[in-house]
PDB file of C-alpha atoms in Angstrom:
ATOM      1  CA  MET A   1       0.154  -0.097  -0.059  1.00  0.00           C
ATOM      2  CA  GLU A   2       1.665   3.446  -1.272  1.00  0.00           C
ATOM      3  CA  PRO A   3       1.718   5.726   2.035  1.00  0.00           C
ATOM      4  CA  GLN A   4      -0.529   8.487   2.083  1.00  0.00           C
ATOM      5  CA  ASN A   5       1.377  11.872   2.801  1.00  0.00           C
ATOM      6  CA  LYS A   6       0.673  13.174   6.271  1.00  0.00           C
ATOM      7  CA  THR A   7      -1.100  16.083   4.609  1.00  0.00           C
ATOM      8  CA  PHE A   8      -3.811  14.921   3.388  1.00  0.00           C
ATOM      9  CA  VAL A   9      -4.317  12.395   6.068  1.00  0.00           C
ATOM     10  CA  LEU A  10      -8.131  14.507   7.255  1.00  0.00           C
ATOM     11  CA  GLN A  11      -8.781  12.961  10.830  1.00  0.00           C
ATOM     12  CA  PHE A  12      -8.530   9.549  12.511  1.00  0.00           C
ATOM     13  CA  LEU A  13     -10.649   7.335  14.361  1.00  0.00           C
ATOM     14  CA  LEU A  14     -10.752   7.348  18.290  1.00  0.00           C
ATOM     15  CA  LEU A  15     -12.050   3.632  18.511  1.00  0.00           C
ATOM     16  CA  GLY A  16     -12.830   3.251  22.117  1.00  0.00           C
ATOM     17  CA  PHE A  17     -13.652   1.084  23.797  1.00  0.00           C
ATOM     18  CA  THR A  18     -16.848  -0.518  22.316  1.00  0.00           C
ATOM     19  CA  ASP A  19     -18.928  -0.014  19.367  1.00  0.00           C
ATOM     20  CA  ASP A  20     -21.664  -1.269  21.749  1.00  0.00           C
ATOM     21  CA  ALA A  21     -23.796   0.996  21.926  1.00  0.00           C
ATOM     22  CA  GLU A  22     -25.990  -0.265  26.034  1.00  0.00           C
ATOM     23  CA  LEU A  23     -22.274   0.118  26.714  1.00  0.00           C
ATOM     24  CA  GLN A  24     -20.837   3.607  25.168  1.00  0.00           C
ATOM     25  CA  CYS A  25     -23.508   4.787  27.590  1.00  0.00           C
ATOM     26  CA  LEU A  26     -22.966   3.329  30.296  1.00  0.00           C
ATOM     27  CA  ILE A  27     -19.296   4.532  29.557  1.00  0.00           C
ATOM     28  CA  PHE A  28     -20.225   8.016  28.123  1.00  0.00           C
ATOM     29  CA  SER A  29     -21.869   8.522  31.683  1.00  0.00           C
ATOM     30  CA  LEU A  30     -18.985   6.965  33.549  1.00  0.00           C
ATOM     31  CA  PHE A  31     -16.469   8.806  32.852  1.00  0.00           C
ATOM     32  CA  LEU A  32     -18.453  12.136  32.512  1.00  0.00           C
ATOM     33  CA  PHE A  33     -18.596  11.205  36.522  1.00  0.00           C
ATOM     34  CA  ILE A  34     -15.035  10.546  36.920  1.00  0.00           C
ATOM     35  CA  TYR A  35     -14.202  14.268  35.053  1.00  0.00           C
ATOM     36  CA  LEU A  36     -16.822  16.680  37.110  1.00  0.00           C
ATOM     37  CA  VAL A  37     -15.772  14.600  40.269  1.00  0.00           C
ATOM     38  CA  THR A  38     -11.569  14.961  38.747  1.00  0.00           C
ATOM     39  CA  ILE A  39     -12.631  19.517  38.192  1.00  0.00           C
ATOM     40  CA  LEU A  40     -14.911  19.198  41.445  1.00  0.00           C
ATOM     41  CA  GLY A  41     -12.468  18.221  43.751  1.00  0.00           C
ATOM     42  CA  ASN A  42      -8.890  19.566  42.144  1.00  0.00           C
ATOM     43  CA  LEU A  43     -11.106  22.808  42.841  1.00  0.00           C
ATOM     44  CA  LEU A  44     -11.916  22.840  46.132  1.00  0.00           C
ATOM     45  CA  ILE A  45      -8.091  22.410  47.079  1.00  0.00           C
ATOM     46  CA  ILE A  46      -7.273  25.606  45.310  1.00  0.00           C
ATOM     47  CA  LEU A  47     -10.175  27.330  46.537  1.00  0.00           C
ATOM     48  CA  CYS A  48      -8.865  25.735  50.045  1.00  0.00           C
ATOM     49  CA  ILE A  49      -5.341  26.988  49.711  1.00  0.00           C
ATOM     50  CA  SER A  50      -6.211  29.903  48.207  1.00  0.00           C
ATOM     51  CA  SER A  51      -9.218  31.320  50.766  1.00  0.00           C
ATOM     52  CA  GLU A  52      -6.715  30.106  53.952  1.00  0.00           C
ATOM     53  CA  SER A  53      -3.203  31.743  54.736  1.00  0.00           C
ATOM     54  CA  HIS A  54      -1.481  29.325  57.005  1.00  0.00           C
ATOM     55  CA  LEU A  55      -2.198  26.599  52.882  1.00  0.00           C
ATOM     56  CA  GLN A  56       1.260  28.852  52.052  1.00  0.00           C
ATOM     57  CA  THR A  57       3.845  27.424  52.191  1.00  0.00           C
ATOM     58  CA  PRO A  58       5.879  25.204  49.610  1.00  0.00           C
ATOM     59  CA  MET A  59       4.163  22.216  50.152  1.00  0.00           C
ATOM     60  CA  TYR A  60       0.872  23.427  48.506  1.00  0.00           C
ATOM     61  CA  PHE A  61       2.238  25.562  46.620  1.00  0.00           C
ATOM     62  CA  PHE A  62       3.523  22.303  44.432  1.00  0.00           C
ATOM     63  CA  LEU A  63      -0.102  21.113  44.912  1.00  0.00           C
ATOM     64  CA  SER A  64      -2.248  24.164  44.034  1.00  0.00           C
ATOM     65  CA  ASN A  65       0.206  23.076  40.491  1.00  0.00           C
ATOM     66  CA  LEU A  66      -0.994  19.993  40.978  1.00  0.00           C
ATOM     67  CA  SER A  67      -4.420  20.398  40.637  1.00  0.00           C
ATOM     68  CA  PHE A  68      -4.811  22.607  37.853  1.00  0.00           C
ATOM     69  CA  ASN A  69      -1.983  20.408  35.823  1.00  0.00           C
ATOM     70  CA  ASP A  70      -4.468  17.460  36.376  1.00  0.00           C
ATOM     71  CA  ILE A  71      -7.485  19.273  35.577  1.00  0.00           C
ATOM     72  CA  GLY A  72      -5.347  20.116  32.142  1.00  0.00           C
ATOM     73  CA  LEU A  73      -4.970  16.561  31.773  1.00  0.00           C
ATOM     74  CA  SER A  74      -8.146  14.922  32.505  1.00  0.00           C
ATOM     75  CA  THR A  75      -9.816  17.515  30.654  1.00  0.00           C
ATOM     76  CA  ALA A  76      -7.478  16.405  27.845  1.00  0.00           C
ATOM     77  CA  THR A  77      -7.816  12.912  27.516  1.00  0.00           C
ATOM     78  CA  VAL A  78     -11.709  11.939  28.369  1.00  0.00           C
ATOM     79  CA  ILE A  79     -13.433  15.210  26.919  1.00  0.00           C
ATOM     80  CA  LYS A  80     -13.044  15.052  22.853  1.00  0.00           C
ATOM     81  CA  MET A  81     -14.244  11.258  24.746  1.00  0.00           C
ATOM     82  CA  LEU A  82     -17.364  13.374  25.574  1.00  0.00           C
ATOM     83  CA  VAL A  83     -17.993  14.383  22.717  1.00  0.00           C
ATOM     84  CA  ASN A  84     -17.283  11.570  20.007  1.00  0.00           C
ATOM     85  CA  ILE A  85     -19.778   9.326  22.569  1.00  0.00           C
ATOM     86  CA  GLN A  86     -22.773  12.043  22.522  1.00  0.00           C
ATOM     87  CA  ALA A  87     -22.794  13.039  18.336  1.00  0.00           C
ATOM     88  CA  ASN A  88     -21.733   8.894  17.307  1.00  0.00           C
ATOM     89  CA  ASP A  89     -18.229  10.010  15.761  1.00  0.00           C
ATOM     90  CA  GLN A  90     -15.664   8.579  16.132  1.00  0.00           C
ATOM     91  CA  SER A  91     -13.823  10.395  14.252  1.00  0.00           C
ATOM     92  CA  ILE A  92     -10.595  13.722  15.248  1.00  0.00           C
ATOM     93  CA  THR A  93      -9.265  15.760  12.953  1.00  0.00           C
ATOM     94  CA  TYR A  94      -5.498  15.479  12.175  1.00  0.00           C
ATOM     95  CA  THR A  95      -4.472  18.631  13.357  1.00  0.00           C
ATOM     96  CA  GLY A  96      -6.458  17.736  16.479  1.00  0.00           C
ATOM     97  CA  CYS A  97      -4.575  14.902  17.721  1.00  0.00           C
ATOM     98  CA  LEU A  98      -2.022  16.426  16.888  1.00  0.00           C
ATOM     99  CA  THR A  99      -2.796  18.630  19.908  1.00  0.00           C
ATOM    100  CA  GLN A 100      -4.602  16.163  22.300  1.00  0.00           C
ATOM    101  CA  LEU A 101      -1.120  14.605  22.443  1.00  0.00           C
ATOM    102  CA  PHE A 102       0.370  17.423  22.670  1.00  0.00           C
ATOM    103  CA  PHE A 103      -0.738  18.510  25.739  1.00  0.00           C
ATOM    104  CA  VAL A 104      -1.261  14.722  26.675  1.00  0.00           C
ATOM    105  CA  LEU A 105       2.836  15.007  26.490  1.00  0.00           C
ATOM    106  CA  ALA A 106       2.826  17.871  28.939  1.00  0.00           C
ATOM    107  CA  PHE A 107       0.527  16.902  31.254  1.00  0.00           C
ATOM    108  CA  ALA A 108       1.912  13.931  31.967  1.00  0.00           C
ATOM    109  CA  TYR A 109       6.059  14.872  31.854  1.00  0.00           C
ATOM    110  CA  PHE A 110       4.727  18.317  33.888  1.00  0.00           C
ATOM    111  CA  GLU A 111       2.614  15.392  36.580  1.00  0.00           C
ATOM    112  CA  ASN A 112       5.737  13.885  37.028  1.00  0.00           C
ATOM    113  CA  PHE A 113       8.113  16.696  37.670  1.00  0.00           C
ATOM    114  CA  LEU A 114       5.421  18.378  40.195  1.00  0.00           C
ATOM    115  CA  LEU A 115       5.616  14.477  42.187  1.00  0.00           C
ATOM    116  CA  THR A 116       9.405  15.273  42.599  1.00  0.00           C
ATOM    117  CA  VAL A 117       9.888  18.662  43.522  1.00  0.00           C
ATOM    118  CA  MET A 118       7.536  17.747  46.053  1.00  0.00           C
ATOM    119  CA  ALA A 119       9.139  15.482  47.343  1.00  0.00           C
ATOM    120  CA  TYR A 120      12.612  17.468  47.173  1.00  0.00           C
ATOM    121  CA  ASP A 121      10.229  19.906  49.605  1.00  0.00           C
ATOM    122  CA  ARG A 122       8.749  16.836  52.074  1.00  0.00           C
ATOM    123  CA  TYR A 123      13.135  15.678  52.119  1.00  0.00           C
ATOM    124  CA  ALA A 124      14.309  19.977  53.079  1.00  0.00           C
ATOM    125  CA  ALA A 125      10.975  19.420  55.668  1.00  0.00           C
ATOM    126  CA  ILE A 126      12.171  16.518  57.496  1.00  0.00           C
ATOM    127  CA  CYS A 127      15.653  16.380  56.861  1.00  0.00           C
ATOM    128  CA  HIS A 128      17.003  20.331  57.280  1.00  0.00           C
ATOM    129  CA  PRO A 129      13.525  21.560  59.095  1.00  0.00           C
ATOM    130  CA  LEU A 130      15.679  24.458  60.765  1.00  0.00           C
ATOM    131  CA  ARG A 131      17.231  25.074  57.371  1.00  0.00           C
ATOM    132  CA  TYR A 132      13.680  24.706  55.338  1.00  0.00           C
ATOM    133  CA  ASN A 133      12.468  28.281  54.228  1.00  0.00           C
ATOM    134  CA  ILE A 134      15.644  28.728  53.945  1.00  0.00           C
ATOM    135  CA  ILE A 135      15.749  26.337  51.643  1.00  0.00           C
ATOM    136  CA  MET A 136      12.170  26.274  50.257  1.00  0.00           C
ATOM    137  CA  ASN A 137      12.336  30.497  49.744  1.00  0.00           C
ATOM    138  CA  PRO A 138       9.243  31.531  47.675  1.00  0.00           C
ATOM    139  CA  ASN A 139      11.806  32.217  44.379  1.00  0.00           C
ATOM    140  CA  LEU A 140      12.976  28.481  43.969  1.00  0.00           C
ATOM    141  CA  CYS A 141       9.003  27.049  44.734  1.00  0.00           C
ATOM    142  CA  VAL A 142       7.825  29.727  41.358  1.00  0.00           C
ATOM    143  CA  LEU A 143      11.880  28.567  38.706  1.00  0.00           C
ATOM    144  CA  LEU A 144      10.960  25.259  39.322  1.00  0.00           C
ATOM    145  CA  SER A 145       7.439  24.565  38.710  1.00  0.00           C
ATOM    146  CA  LEU A 146       8.703  27.311  35.593  1.00  0.00           C
ATOM    147  CA  ASN A 147      11.108  25.444  34.727  1.00  0.00           C
ATOM    148  CA  SER A 148       9.609  21.849  35.038  1.00  0.00           C
ATOM    149  CA  LEU A 149       6.871  23.502  33.424  1.00  0.00           C
ATOM    150  CA  PHE A 150       9.513  24.810  30.368  1.00  0.00           C
ATOM    151  CA  ILE A 151      10.608  21.359  30.125  1.00  0.00           C
ATOM    152  CA  SER A 152       7.046  18.818  29.910  1.00  0.00           C
ATOM    153  CA  ILE A 153       6.008  21.883  26.907  1.00  0.00           C
ATOM    154  CA  MET A 154       9.315  21.461  24.859  1.00  0.00           C
ATOM    155  CA  ASP A 155       9.579  17.788  25.679  1.00  0.00           C
ATOM    156  CA  SER A 156       6.072  17.482  24.032  1.00  0.00           C
ATOM    157  CA  LEU A 157       6.456  19.663  21.864  1.00  0.00           C
ATOM    158  CA  ILE A 158      10.249  17.716  20.355  1.00  0.00           C
ATOM    159  CA  HIS A 159       7.308  14.584  20.402  1.00  0.00           C
ATOM    160  CA  THR A 160       4.596  15.880  17.882  1.00  0.00           C
ATOM    161  CA  LEU A 161       7.086  17.270  15.487  1.00  0.00           C
ATOM    162  CA  MET A 162       8.410  14.562  15.585  1.00  0.00           C
ATOM    163  CA  VAL A 163       4.979  13.149  14.459  1.00  0.00           C
ATOM    164  CA  GLN A 164       4.267  15.736  12.299  1.00  0.00           C
ATOM    165  CA  ARG A 165       7.453  14.655   9.490  1.00  0.00           C
ATOM    166  CA  LEU A 166       5.939  10.952   8.993  1.00  0.00           C
ATOM    167  CA  SER A 167       3.429  10.182   6.921  1.00  0.00           C
ATOM    168  CA  PHE A 168       0.813   7.611   7.501  1.00  0.00           C
ATOM    169  CA  CYS A 169      -1.641   5.219   4.949  1.00  0.00           C
ATOM    170  CA  THR A 170      -5.181   4.537   5.406  1.00  0.00           C
ATOM    171  CA  ASP A 171      -6.185   2.825   7.699  1.00  0.00           C
ATOM    172  CA  LEU A 172      -5.702   5.036  10.510  1.00  0.00           C
ATOM    173  CA  GLU A 173      -8.021   2.881  13.788  1.00  0.00           C
ATOM    174  CA  ILE A 174      -6.040   4.018  17.285  1.00  0.00           C
ATOM    175  CA  PRO A 175      -7.283   1.627  19.673  1.00  0.00           C
ATOM    176  CA  HIS A 176      -7.535   3.848  22.168  1.00  0.00           C
ATOM    177  CA  PHE A 177     -10.165   6.714  24.109  1.00  0.00           C
ATOM    178  CA  PHE A 178      -7.133  10.031  22.967  1.00  0.00           C
ATOM    179  CA  CYS A 179      -4.153   9.831  20.715  1.00  0.00           C
ATOM    180  CA  GLU A 180      -1.888   8.504  22.265  1.00  0.00           C
ATOM    181  CA  LEU A 181       1.878   8.870  21.668  1.00  0.00           C
ATOM    182  CA  ASP A 182       2.842   5.388  20.801  1.00  0.00           C
ATOM    183  CA  GLN A 183      -0.349   4.901  18.794  1.00  0.00           C
ATOM    184  CA  VAL A 184      -0.650   7.582  16.534  1.00  0.00           C
ATOM    185  CA  ILE A 185       3.674   6.079  16.141  1.00  0.00           C
ATOM    186  CA  LYS A 186       2.103   2.506  15.334  1.00  0.00           C
ATOM    187  CA  LEU A 187      -0.452   3.454  12.291  1.00  0.00           C
ATOM    188  CA  SER A 188       3.054   5.529  10.031  1.00  0.00           C
ATOM    189  CA  CYS A 189       4.211   4.651   6.691  1.00  0.00           C
ATOM    190  CA  SER A 190       7.157   6.386   6.985  1.00  0.00           C
ATOM    191  CA  ASP A 191      10.130   4.677   9.021  1.00  0.00           C
ATOM    192  CA  THR A 192       9.581   6.068  13.072  1.00  0.00           C
ATOM    193  CA  ARG A 193      13.025   4.381  14.425  1.00  0.00           C
ATOM    194  CA  ILE A 194      14.501   7.860  15.260  1.00  0.00           C
ATOM    195  CA  ASP A 195      10.783   7.854  16.702  1.00  0.00           C
ATOM    196  CA  ASN A 196      10.602   5.767  19.067  1.00  0.00           C
ATOM    197  CA  ILE A 197      14.181   5.648  19.697  1.00  0.00           C
ATOM    198  CA  VAL A 198      13.750   9.882  20.723  1.00  0.00           C
ATOM    199  CA  LEU A 199      10.366   8.062  22.837  1.00  0.00           C
ATOM    200  CA  PHE A 200      12.588   6.000  24.370  1.00  0.00           C
ATOM    201  CA  VAL A 201      15.042   8.308  25.946  1.00  0.00           C
ATOM    202  CA  ALA A 202      12.497  10.590  26.822  1.00  0.00           C
ATOM    203  CA  THR A 203      10.705   7.941  28.827  1.00  0.00           C
ATOM    204  CA  CYS A 204      14.211   6.379  30.816  1.00  0.00           C
ATOM    205  CA  VAL A 205      15.130  10.609  30.765  1.00  0.00           C
ATOM    206  CA  PHE A 206      12.500  12.305  31.678  1.00  0.00           C
ATOM    207  CA  GLY A 207      10.438   9.617  33.401  1.00  0.00           C
ATOM    208  CA  GLY A 208      13.419   7.120  34.832  1.00  0.00           C
ATOM    209  CA  VAL A 209      15.670  10.813  36.629  1.00  0.00           C
ATOM    210  CA  PRO A 210      13.173  12.018  38.414  1.00  0.00           C
ATOM    211  CA  LEU A 211      11.584   8.467  39.518  1.00  0.00           C
ATOM    212  CA  CYS A 212      15.162   8.232  40.854  1.00  0.00           C
ATOM    213  CA  GLY A 213      15.444  11.698  43.078  1.00  0.00           C
ATOM    214  CA  ILE A 214      11.714  10.904  43.977  1.00  0.00           C
ATOM    215  CA  ILE A 215      13.352   7.256  45.655  1.00  0.00           C
ATOM    216  CA  TYR A 216      16.150   9.301  47.054  1.00  0.00           C
ATOM    217  CA  SER A 217      14.682  11.324  48.716  1.00  0.00           C
ATOM    218  CA  TYR A 218      12.276   9.319  50.594  1.00  0.00           C
ATOM    219  CA  TYR A 219      15.780   7.121  51.238  1.00  0.00           C
ATOM    220  CA  HIS A 220      17.282  10.069  53.339  1.00  0.00           C
ATOM    221  CA  ILE A 221      14.022  10.756  54.723  1.00  0.00           C
ATOM    222  CA  MET A 222      12.971   7.354  56.064  1.00  0.00           C
ATOM    223  CA  SER A 223      16.803   7.609  57.223  1.00  0.00           C
ATOM    224  CA  THR A 224      16.304  10.069  59.326  1.00  0.00           C
ATOM    225  CA  ILE A 225      12.637   8.788  60.238  1.00  0.00           C
ATOM    226  CA  LEU A 226      13.842   6.220  61.917  1.00  0.00           C
ATOM    227  CA  LYS A 227      16.642   8.088  64.064  1.00  0.00           C
ATOM    228  CA  ILE A 228      13.973   9.780  65.479  1.00  0.00           C
ATOM    229  CA  THR A 229      13.466   7.618  69.231  1.00  0.00           C
ATOM    230  CA  SER A 230      10.160   9.459  69.917  1.00  0.00           C
ATOM    231  CA  LEU A 231       6.909   6.859  67.965  1.00  0.00           C
ATOM    232  CA  GLU A 232       4.350  10.351  68.500  1.00  0.00           C
ATOM    233  CA  GLY A 233       7.483  12.162  66.566  1.00  0.00           C
ATOM    234  CA  LYS A 234       7.828   9.145  64.430  1.00  0.00           C
ATOM    235  CA  TYR A 235       4.259   9.420  63.462  1.00  0.00           C
ATOM    236  CA  LYS A 236       4.600  12.626  62.898  1.00  0.00           C
ATOM    237  CA  ALA A 237       7.307  13.218  60.767  1.00  0.00           C
ATOM    238  CA  PHE A 238       6.046  10.250  58.311  1.00  0.00           C
ATOM    239  CA  SER A 239       2.503  11.839  58.339  1.00  0.00           C
ATOM    240  CA  THR A 240       4.128  15.769  56.112  1.00  0.00           C
ATOM    241  CA  CYS A 241       4.750  12.659  54.005  1.00  0.00           C
ATOM    242  CA  GLY A 242       2.530  10.194  54.224  1.00  0.00           C
ATOM    243  CA  THR A 243      -0.093  12.028  51.750  1.00  0.00           C
ATOM    244  CA  HIS A 244       2.115  12.686  48.874  1.00  0.00           C
ATOM    245  CA  LEU A 245       3.899   9.267  49.108  1.00  0.00           C
ATOM    246  CA  SER A 246      -0.124   7.836  48.224  1.00  0.00           C
ATOM    247  CA  VAL A 247      -0.089  10.198  44.956  1.00  0.00           C
ATOM    248  CA  VAL A 248       3.481   8.832  43.700  1.00  0.00           C
ATOM    249  CA  SER A 249       1.972   5.248  44.242  1.00  0.00           C
ATOM    250  CA  LEU A 250      -0.593   5.830  42.529  1.00  0.00           C
ATOM    251  CA  PHE A 251       0.169   7.317  39.880  1.00  0.00           C
ATOM    252  CA  TYR A 252       3.283   5.734  38.816  1.00  0.00           C
ATOM    253  CA  GLY A 253       1.873   1.911  39.607  1.00  0.00           C
ATOM    254  CA  ALA A 254      -0.722   2.981  37.304  1.00  0.00           C
ATOM    255  CA  GLY A 255       2.083   3.776  34.702  1.00  0.00           C
ATOM    256  CA  SER A 256       3.678   0.508  35.706  1.00  0.00           C
ATOM    257  CA  MET A 257       0.560  -1.211  34.029  1.00  0.00           C
ATOM    258  CA  VAL A 258       0.319   0.139  31.513  1.00  0.00           C
ATOM    259  CA  TYR A 259       3.459  -0.895  30.566  1.00  0.00           C
ATOM    260  CA  ILE A 260       3.115  -4.480  31.567  1.00  0.00           C
ATOM    261  CA  SER A 261       0.078  -4.917  29.829  1.00  0.00           C
ATOM    262  CA  SER A 262       1.402  -3.470  26.929  1.00  0.00           C
ATOM    263  CA  ALA A 263       3.555  -6.175  26.913  1.00  0.00           C
ATOM    264  CA  ILE A 264       2.277  -8.479  28.300  1.00  0.00           C
ATOM    265  CA  SER A 265      -1.028  -8.402  25.741  1.00  0.00           C
ATOM    266  CA  ALA A 266      -1.621  -7.215  22.147  1.00  0.00           C
ATOM    267  CA  SER A 267      -4.928  -7.169  23.045  1.00  0.00           C
ATOM    268  CA  PRO A 268      -6.100  -3.730  22.151  1.00  0.00           C
ATOM    269  CA  GLY A 269      -8.672  -2.821  24.233  1.00  0.00           C
ATOM    270  CA  LYS A 270      -6.530  -4.271  27.278  1.00  0.00           C
ATOM    271  CA  SER A 271      -4.169  -2.167  26.565  1.00  0.00           C
ATOM    272  CA  ALA A 272      -7.035   0.916  26.483  1.00  0.00           C
ATOM    273  CA  VAL A 273      -8.361  -0.069  29.603  1.00  0.00           C
ATOM    274  CA  ALA A 274      -4.905   0.393  31.563  1.00  0.00           C
ATOM    275  CA  SER A 275      -4.414   3.409  30.087  1.00  0.00           C
ATOM    276  CA  VAL A 276      -7.002   4.943  32.366  1.00  0.00           C
ATOM    277  CA  MET A 277      -5.370   4.264  34.835  1.00  0.00           C
ATOM    278  CA  TYR A 278      -2.455   7.003  34.556  1.00  0.00           C
ATOM    279  CA  SER A 279      -4.271   9.635  32.234  1.00  0.00           C
ATOM    280  CA  VAL A 280      -7.575   9.976  33.775  1.00  0.00           C
ATOM    281  CA  LEU A 281      -7.888   7.824  37.569  1.00  0.00           C
ATOM    282  CA  PRO A 282      -4.889   9.654  39.523  1.00  0.00           C
ATOM    283  CA  GLN A 283      -6.197  12.877  38.876  1.00  0.00           C
ATOM    284  CA  MET A 284      -9.605  12.073  40.314  1.00  0.00           C
ATOM    285  CA  MET A 285      -7.957  10.339  43.784  1.00  0.00           C
ATOM    286  CA  ASN A 286      -5.443  12.792  44.333  1.00  0.00           C
ATOM    287  CA  PRO A 287      -8.243  15.109  46.339  1.00  0.00           C
ATOM    288  CA  PHE A 288      -9.671  12.788  47.923  1.00  0.00           C
ATOM    289  CA  ILE A 289      -6.115  11.514  49.176  1.00  0.00           C
ATOM    290  CA  TYR A 290      -4.611  15.156  50.350  1.00  0.00           C
ATOM    291  CA  SER A 291      -8.657  16.079  51.941  1.00  0.00           C
ATOM    292  CA  LEU A 292      -9.130  12.926  53.201  1.00  0.00           C
ATOM    293  CA  ARG A 293      -6.048  12.025  54.597  1.00  0.00           C
ATOM    294  CA  ASN A 294      -4.266  15.879  55.646  1.00  0.00           C
ATOM    295  CA  ARG A 295      -5.790  17.656  58.747  1.00  0.00           C
ATOM    296  CA  ASP A 296      -4.958  21.185  57.745  1.00  0.00           C
ATOM    297  CA  MET A 297      -6.849  20.418  54.132  1.00  0.00           C
ATOM    298  CA  LYS A 298     -10.035  19.102  56.455  1.00  0.00           C
ATOM    299  CA  VAL A 299     -10.259  22.173  58.574  1.00  0.00           C
ATOM    300  CA  ALA A 300      -9.658  23.999  55.338  1.00  0.00           C
ATOM    301  CA  ILE A 301     -12.049  22.690  53.254  1.00  0.00           C
ATOM    302  CA  ARG A 302     -14.382  22.746  56.272  1.00  0.00           C
ATOM    303  CA  ASN A 303     -14.435  26.231  56.817  1.00  0.00           C
ATOM    304  CA  LEU A 304     -14.552  27.251  52.697  1.00  0.00           C
ATOM    305  CA  PHE A 305     -17.682  25.995  53.392  1.00  0.00           C
ATOM    306  CA  SER A 306     -18.610  27.394  55.869  1.00  0.00           C
ATOM    307  CA  ARG A 307     -17.820  31.123  54.922  1.00  0.00           C
ATOM    308  CA  THR A 308     -19.869  29.427  51.753  1.00  0.00           C
ATOM    309  CA  ILE A 309     -22.828  28.507  53.804  1.00  0.00           C
ATOM    310  CA  SER A 310     -22.652  32.722  56.233  1.00  0.00           C
ATOM    311  CA  LEU A 311     -23.149  33.847  52.846  1.00  0.00           C
ATOM    312  CA  GLU A 312     -26.080  32.321  52.098  1.00  0.00           C
TER     313      GLU A 312
END
């Protein structure tokens, strides 16, 4: 089959999870619920942090960044699927697919970096408590956040531009509910060796290095906690990083499931379901983890609701 130049590619087809009409309605309702919970939960976190002066600390600054990012990542992946199901149309334009691919990668990489920066913040708070305010000063916090965002955007842009140079055949069916990078590359009729190499290197560097940073931070955190003599002191120290550790476990655990399922199963349906585990569910669960396991957040939420009721 002769390759079709990318200039003439009009649209891709997002096959999603199933063609069954009844199941489509169920999937629409489920993902609409997940999306609304994600938006409301993360907005609640942002409002609480912005309205409480005692939450104006580095940890909650990064948490608000994480909430903004979770809203963006969930929107980039879920909205198009909901629109397609509602319109009974699986298509997405070539430009729309590249745009979605760019934003999904940018938000995913940014979340990865934010979790690393938050681990460093917990390391500074527990291992160097007397110098914490000096180490994690406002300028450094903003700089870390902006640098993480810049690197994420640049890396996402590189992948998007490399996909743009590819040519595609007439079979443009993506067995996912959004334009995932490796699935788009598989559809190309061009030589994709360079794209696959760049993807592998980027995954190792921008995924592996931050993960190593998190492990390094928690190694020192655990070493410091074990040196504390009292059980109350150990519990108090660990509780300050317990929520972050839960979010890290959820994000990387879900991401690992995607790669493991892709490696051991060639089923597109299973791969699509696995992608939900890192692109949808962590973004919904993060607000619950931080609100249910964090005493300050519980107080801030109660205060926010109290002020809202009093205004009425």
